[in-house]
Coordinates of C-alpha atoms and ligand atoms in Angstrom, one line a residue:
X130 CA -5.1 -37.0 -6.4
X131 CA -4.9 -33.2 -6.3
X132 CA -6.7 -31.4 -8.9
X133 CA -5.0 -28.0 -8.0
X134 CA -1.2 -27.8 -7.7
X135 CA 0.5 -27.4 -4.3
X136 CA 0.0 -24.1 -2.8
X137 CA 3.8 -23.6 -3.2
X138 CA 3.3 -23.8 -6.7
X139 CA 0.6 -21.4 -7.1
X140 CA 2.4 -18.9 -4.8
X141 CA 5.2 -19.3 -7.2
X142 CA 3.2 -18.7 -10.2
X143 CA 1.2 -15.7 -8.6
X144 CA 4.8 -14.2 -7.7
X145 CA 6.1 -14.9 -11.1
X146 CA 3.0 -13.3 -12.8
X147 CA 3.1 -10.3 -10.6
X148 CA 6.8 -9.7 -11.2
X149 CA 7.8 -10.3 -7.4
X150 CA 10.0 -12.9 -8.9
X151 CA 11.2 -11.7 -12.0
X152 CA 14.2 -11.8 -14.6
X153 CA 14.7 -14.7 -16.8
X154 CA 17.2 -16.7 -14.7
X155 CA 15.2 -16.1 -11.3
X156 CA 12.3 -17.2 -12.9
X157 CA 13.7 -20.4 -14.2
X158 CA 15.0 -21.2 -10.5
X159 CA 11.8 -20.4 -8.8
X160 CA 9.9 -22.7 -11.1
X161 CA 12.4 -25.7 -10.4
X162 CA 12.3 -24.8 -6.9
X163 CA 8.4 -25.1 -6.9
X164 CA 8.2 -28.3 -8.8
X165 CA 10.7 -29.8 -6.1
X166 CA 8.2 -28.5 -3.5
X167 CA 5.3 -30.3 -5.4
X168 CA 7.3 -33.5 -5.7
X169 CA 8.6 -33.5 -2.0
X170 CA 5.0 -32.9 -0.5
X171 CA 2.8 -34.8 -3.0
X172 CA 0.6 -37.3 -1.5
X173 CA -0.1 -39.2 -4.8
X174 CA -0.5 -42.8 -4.1
X175 CA 0.4 -44.1 -7.7
X176 CA 3.3 -43.1 -10.3
X177 CA 0.9 -42.1 -12.7
X178 CA -1.3 -39.8 -10.1
X179 CA 2.2 -38.2 -9.0
X180 CA 3.1 -37.6 -12.8
X181 CA -0.4 -36.1 -13.4
X182 CA 0.0 -33.6 -10.5
X183 CA 3.5 -32.6 -11.6
X184 CA 2.4 -31.9 -15.1
X185 CA -0.4 -29.8 -13.7
X186 CA 2.2 -28.0 -11.5
X187 CA 4.4 -27.3 -14.7
X188 CA 1.3 -26.1 -16.6
X189 CA 0.4 -23.6 -13.9
X190 CA 4.0 -22.2 -13.8
X191 CA 4.0 -22.2 -17.8
X192 CA 1.3 -20.1 -18.3
X193 CA 2.7 -17.1 -16.1
X194 CA 4.9 -15.3 -18.6
X195 CA 4.9 -16.4 -22.2
X196 CA 8.3 -14.6 -23.2
X197 CA 10.7 -15.8 -20.9
X198 CA 11.9 -19.2 -22.4
X199 CA 14.0 -20.0 -19.5
X200 CA 10.8 -21.0 -17.9
X201 CA 9.9 -23.7 -20.2
X202 CA 13.3 -24.8 -20.5
X203 CA 13.5 -25.0 -16.7
X204 CA 10.3 -27.3 -16.7
X205 CA 11.8 -29.4 -19.5
X206 CA 14.8 -30.0 -17.7
X207 CA 13.0 -31.4 -14.8
X208 CA 10.3 -33.4 -16.5
X209 CA 12.6 -35.0 -18.8
X210 CA 14.6 -36.4 -15.9
X211 CA 11.4 -37.5 -13.9
X212 CA 11.9 -41.2 -13.9
X213 CA 11.0 -44.4 -11.9
X214 CA 8.4 -46.9 -11.2
X215 CA 7.2 -45.9 -7.5
X216 CA 6.1 -42.6 -6.4
X217 CA 9.5 -42.7 -4.0
X218 CA 11.7 -42.9 -7.0
X219 CA 9.7 -40.3 -9.1
X220 CA 10.0 -38.0 -6.1
X221 CA 13.5 -38.6 -5.7
X222 CA 14.3 -37.9 -9.3
X223 CA 12.5 -34.7 -9.4
X224 CA 14.6 -33.2 -6.3
X225 CA 17.9 -34.6 -7.7
X226 CA 16.9 -32.8 -11.3
X227 CA 15.6 -29.7 -9.8
X228 CA 18.8 -29.4 -7.5
X229 CA 21.1 -30.1 -10.5
X230 CA 19.3 -27.5 -12.2
X231 CA 19.9 -24.8 -9.9
X232 CA 23.4 -25.7 -9.3
X233 CA 24.1 -25.6 -13.4
X234 CA 22.4 -22.2 -13.6
X235 CA 24.5 -20.7 -10.8
X236 CA 27.6 -22.2 -12.5
X237 CA 26.7 -21.1 -16.1
X238 CA 26.1 -17.7 -14.8
X239 CA 29.6 -17.6 -13.4
X240 CA 31.4 -19.0 -16.3
X241 CA 29.6 -16.6 -18.6
X242 CA 30.3 -13.5 -16.2
X243 CA 34.0 -14.4 -16.6
X244 CA 33.7 -14.7 -20.3
X245 CA 31.8 -11.5 -20.5
X246 CA 34.4 -9.9 -18.5
X247 CA 37.1 -10.1 -20.9
X248 CA 35.3 -7.6 -23.3
X249 CA 35.2 -5.3 -20.5
X250 CA 38.6 -3.2 -20.2
X251 CA 39.8 -1.4 -16.9
X252 CA 38.2 2.0 -16.8
X253 CA 35.5 1.3 -19.1
X254 CA 31.9 2.4 -18.7
X255 CA 28.9 0.3 -19.5
X256 CA 25.2 1.5 -20.1
X257 CA 22.6 -1.0 -18.9
X258 CA 18.9 -1.4 -19.4
X259 CA 16.7 -3.2 -17.1
X260 CA 17.9 -5.7 -14.5
X261 CA 19.8 -8.8 -15.7
X262 CA 21.6 -11.1 -13.5
X263 CA 23.6 -12.3 -16.5
X264 CA 24.8 -9.1 -17.4
X265 CA 25.6 -8.1 -13.8
X266 CA 27.8 -11.2 -13.7
X267 CA 29.9 -9.8 -16.3
X268 CA 30.4 -6.7 -14.3
X269 CA 31.1 -8.4 -11.2
X270 CA 33.8 -10.6 -12.8
X271 CA 35.5 -7.7 -14.3
X272 CA 35.5 -5.9 -10.8
X273 CA 37.0 -9.2 -9.4
X274 CA 39.7 -9.3 -11.8
X275 CA 40.5 -5.7 -10.5
X276 CA 39.3 -3.9 -13.2
X277 CA 37.5 -0.4 -12.5
X278 CA 34.2 -0.1 -14.3
X279 CA 31.5 2.2 -14.1
X280 CA 28.0 2.3 -15.4
X281 CA 25.3 4.4 -16.8
X282 CA 22.0 2.8 -15.8
X283 CA 18.6 3.2 -17.4
X284 CA 15.7 3.8 -15.4
X285 CA 13.8 1.4 -17.2
X286 CA 10.1 2.4 -17.4
X287 CA 7.5 1.3 -16.5
X288 CA 8.6 -1.0 -13.7
X289 CA 11.9 0.8 -12.9
X290 CA 14.2 -2.1 -12.7
X291 CA 17.1 0.1 -13.3
X292 CA 16.7 0.7 -9.6
X293 CA 17.6 -3.0 -8.9
X294 CA 20.6 -2.8 -11.1
X295 CA 21.9 0.3 -9.6
X296 CA 21.8 -1.1 -6.1
X297 CA 23.2 -4.3 -7.2
X298 CA 26.4 -2.3 -9.0
X299 CA 26.8 -0.2 -6.1
X300 CA 26.9 -3.2 -3.6
X301 CA 29.7 -4.2 -6.0
X302 CA 31.5 -1.1 -5.6
X303 CA 30.6 0.1 -9.0
X304 CA 30.2 4.1 -9.6
X305 CA 26.5 4.5 -11.0
X306 CA 24.7 7.3 -12.8
X307 CA 21.2 6.9 -13.1
X308 CA 19.3 8.3 -16.2
X309 CA 15.7 8.3 -17.6
X310 CA 15.4 6.3 -20.6
X311 CA 14.7 9.2 -22.8
X312 CA 18.6 10.6 -21.7
X313 CA 20.1 7.2 -23.6
X314 CA 21.1 8.7 -26.5
X315 CA 22.7 11.8 -24.6
X316 CA 24.9 9.5 -22.6
X317 CA 26.1 6.7 -25.4
X318 CA 28.8 9.0 -26.1
X319 CA 30.1 8.6 -22.4
X320 CA 30.0 4.9 -22.6
X321 CA 32.3 2.0 -24.0
X322 CA 29.4 -0.8 -24.1
X323 CA 25.7 -1.3 -23.9
X324 CA 25.4 -4.4 -21.7
X325 CA 22.0 -6.3 -21.3
X326 CA 20.6 -9.7 -20.8
X327 CA 18.0 -11.5 -22.7
X328 CA 14.6 -13.3 -22.1
X329 CA 14.8 -15.4 -25.2
X330 CA 17.3 -15.7 -28.0
X331 CA 15.7 -16.7 -31.4
X332 CA 17.5 -19.2 -34.0
X333 CA 18.4 -16.2 -36.0
X334 CA 20.1 -14.4 -33.4
X335 CA 17.4 -11.9 -32.5
X336 CA 17.5 -10.8 -28.9
X337 CA 14.2 -10.7 -27.0
X338 CA 14.8 -8.6 -23.9
X339 CA 12.7 -5.6 -21.9
X340 CA 11.2 -3.2 -24.0
X341 CA 13.2 -0.4 -25.1
X342 CA 16.6 -2.8 -25.6
X343 CA 15.9 -2.5 -29.5
X344 CA 15.8 1.2 -29.5
X345 CA 18.7 1.4 -27.3
X346 CA 20.7 -0.9 -29.5
X347 CA 19.6 0.9 -32.7
X348 CA 21.1 4.2 -31.2
X349 CA 24.4 2.4 -30.0
X350 CA 24.9 1.0 -33.3
X351 CA 24.6 4.8 -34.7
X352 CA 26.9 5.8 -32.0
X353 CA 29.6 3.0 -32.8
X354 CA 28.9 1.7 -29.3
X355 CA 29.3 -2.2 -29.2
X356 CA 26.1 -4.2 -28.0
X357 CA 26.8 -7.1 -25.6
X358 CA 24.1 -9.3 -24.8
X359 CA 24.7 -11.8 -21.8
X360 CA 22.6 -14.5 -22.1
X361 CA 23.1 -18.2 -20.7
X362 CA 22.0 -20.8 -23.0
X363 CA 18.8 -21.4 -20.9
X364 CA 17.7 -18.3 -22.8
X365 CA 17.9 -19.9 -26.4
X366 CA 14.4 -20.3 -27.7
X367 CA 14.4 -24.1 -29.2
X368 CA 11.0 -23.8 -31.1
X369 CA 12.3 -20.9 -33.3
X370 CA 14.7 -23.3 -34.8
X371 CA 11.5 -24.9 -36.4
X372 CA 9.8 -21.6 -37.5
X373 CA 7.8 -20.6 -34.4
X374 CA 7.9 -17.1 -33.2
X375 CA 8.2 -15.9 -29.9
X376 CA 5.0 -14.4 -28.2
X377 CA 5.8 -11.0 -26.7
X378 CA 4.0 -10.5 -23.1
X379 CA 1.5 -7.5 -22.9
X380 CA 1.2 -6.5 -19.4
X381 CA -1.6 -4.6 -17.5
X382 CA -2.0 -1.0 -18.6
X383 CA -2.0 0.0 -14.8
X384 CA 1.6 -0.4 -14.8
X385 CA 1.8 2.8 -17.1
X386 CA -1.0 4.8 -16.0
X387 CA -3.6 5.1 -13.3
X388 CA -7.3 5.1 -13.3
X389 CA -7.9 8.9 -12.4
X390 CA -5.2 10.0 -14.7
X391 CA -6.5 8.1 -17.6
X392 CA -9.9 9.2 -17.1
X393 CA -8.5 12.8 -17.0
X394 CA -7.0 12.6 -20.3
X395 CA -10.1 10.9 -22.0
X396 CA -10.8 8.2 -24.4
X397 CA -7.3 6.7 -25.2
X398 CA -5.9 3.2 -25.6
X399 CA -2.9 2.0 -23.5
X400 CA -0.5 -0.6 -24.6
X401 CA 2.3 -2.1 -22.3
X402 CA 4.4 -4.7 -24.2
X403 CA 7.1 -6.1 -21.4
X404 CA 9.5 -6.8 -24.3
X405 CA 10.9 -6.3 -27.8
X406 CA 13.0 -7.9 -30.5
X407 CA 16.5 -6.4 -31.2
X408 CA 17.3 -7.8 -34.7
X409 CA 20.9 -9.4 -34.9
X410 CA 22.6 -6.9 -37.1
X411 CA 22.4 -4.7 -34.0
X412 CA 24.2 -7.0 -31.7
X413 CA 27.7 -7.2 -31.6
X414 CA 28.1 -10.6 -29.4
X415 CA 26.0 -12.8 -27.4
X416 CA 28.1 -14.1 -24.4
X417 CA 27.2 -17.4 -23.1
X418 CA 28.6 -19.9 -20.7
X419 CA 29.7 -22.0 -23.9
X420 CA 31.8 -18.8 -25.1
X421 CA 30.7 -15.7 -27.1
X422 CA 29.1 -15.9 -30.5
X423 CA 28.1 -13.3 -33.2
X424 CA 24.3 -13.5 -33.1
X425 CA 24.0 -15.1 -36.4
X426 CA 26.0 -18.2 -35.2
X427 CA 23.9 -18.8 -32.0
X428 CA 21.9 -21.4 -33.9
X429 CA 24.9 -23.8 -34.0
X430 CA 24.8 -23.8 -29.9
X431 CA 21.1 -24.2 -30.2
X432 CA 21.3 -27.4 -32.3
X433 CA 24.1 -28.7 -30.1
X434 CA 22.0 -28.2 -27.0
X435 CA 18.4 -29.0 -28.4
X436 CA 19.1 -31.1 -31.5
X437 CA 16.1 -30.5 -33.9
X438 CA 13.4 -29.9 -31.7
X439 CA 11.8 -30.2 -28.2
X440 CA 9.0 -31.8 -26.5
X441 CA 6.3 -30.2 -24.2
X442 CA 6.5 -32.7 -21.5
X443 CA 3.9 -30.7 -19.0
X444 CA 1.1 -31.4 -21.6
X445 CA -0.8 -34.7 -21.0
X446 CA 0.3 -37.6 -23.6
X447 CA -3.2 -37.3 -25.5
X448 CA -2.4 -33.4 -26.0
X449 CA 1.2 -33.6 -27.4
Ligands
LIG37 C1 13.7 -8.8 -17.2 C2 14.5 -8.6 -18.4 C3 16.0 -9.0 -18.1 C4 16.4 -10.4 -18.7 C5 17.4 -11.1 -18.1 O1 12.4 -8.5 -17.6 O2 14.2 -8.1 -19.7 O3 16.9 -8.3 -18.9 O4 15.1 -11.4 -18.0 O5 17.6 -11.2 -16.8 P1 11.3 -8.7 -16.2 P2 18.6 -12.4 -16.1 O6 11.8 -7.8 -15.3 O7 9.8 -8.2 -17.2 O8 11.4 -10.1 -15.8 O9 19.7 -12.0 -16.7 O10 18.3 -12.0 -14.8 O11 18.0 -13.7 -16.5

């Protein structure tokens, strides 16, 4: 029995941690894929050994990015469907579940995109923050419906994910104006929607997304610009139904400032929170594959999908 996960799992975990693989939906797909490789290539001789390996792989992936709830939701989807009394049966069940998960993810994003596109009118301009494949799916569907959409794209310091958004929008033929984050308020008068994704949505309708989203939402509210959050149900954080809070990931200060520059400034502390929380009162609609919701009603969808609570199947039975 392996005491370390399959190298493909370790690679996937490292890529997620370094943000080589990033964005909530993409992280979830990479996690399901890594579990499938772990199962396919397992040399475990007993069903129990196979399960131990799979839980270890899931824990390794789970520890990478605390805020993106899509990750535990993906692991849960696969682990809850891991059934069988032989290694072969277990292996097959993981492969089937991981593949099914990826198909559902793609389908959910397409459906969500078509729903979100209904909010966009021909000639509209959207302002984006960070890079969200769920948000882009709405623009893509609107363009496919023949609507002419343009975009003001925030750069999104410190990692400049806005560049990825700008490139994706250009590939759809959408005219793009790239602005620094500090220019957002100036350009809000020129846009019809703020369109962002989410890493996690809490039971009260709070939206956790890339740092800067909450400030943008407050400014948009002040300017009367509607704020639309595109987030497939994978982003719903089930533990928040029972009072748990969402941990905000703090990343390395080197993403913000280099050593030499820092030394030159003098004795300072540097903080690099990856995400922030936008309260529900600043959000107009959360668009999911099950329809659009006012943020305060999202808990109804959460109850329907998760019941009253959830398990942590990556922990060993004695630790649950
Ligand atoms: C990405 C981010 C995205 C959401 C949604 O943060 O905040 O808006 O993850 O993305 P990071 P998607 O770059 O730190 O991962 O819609 O693709 O799931």
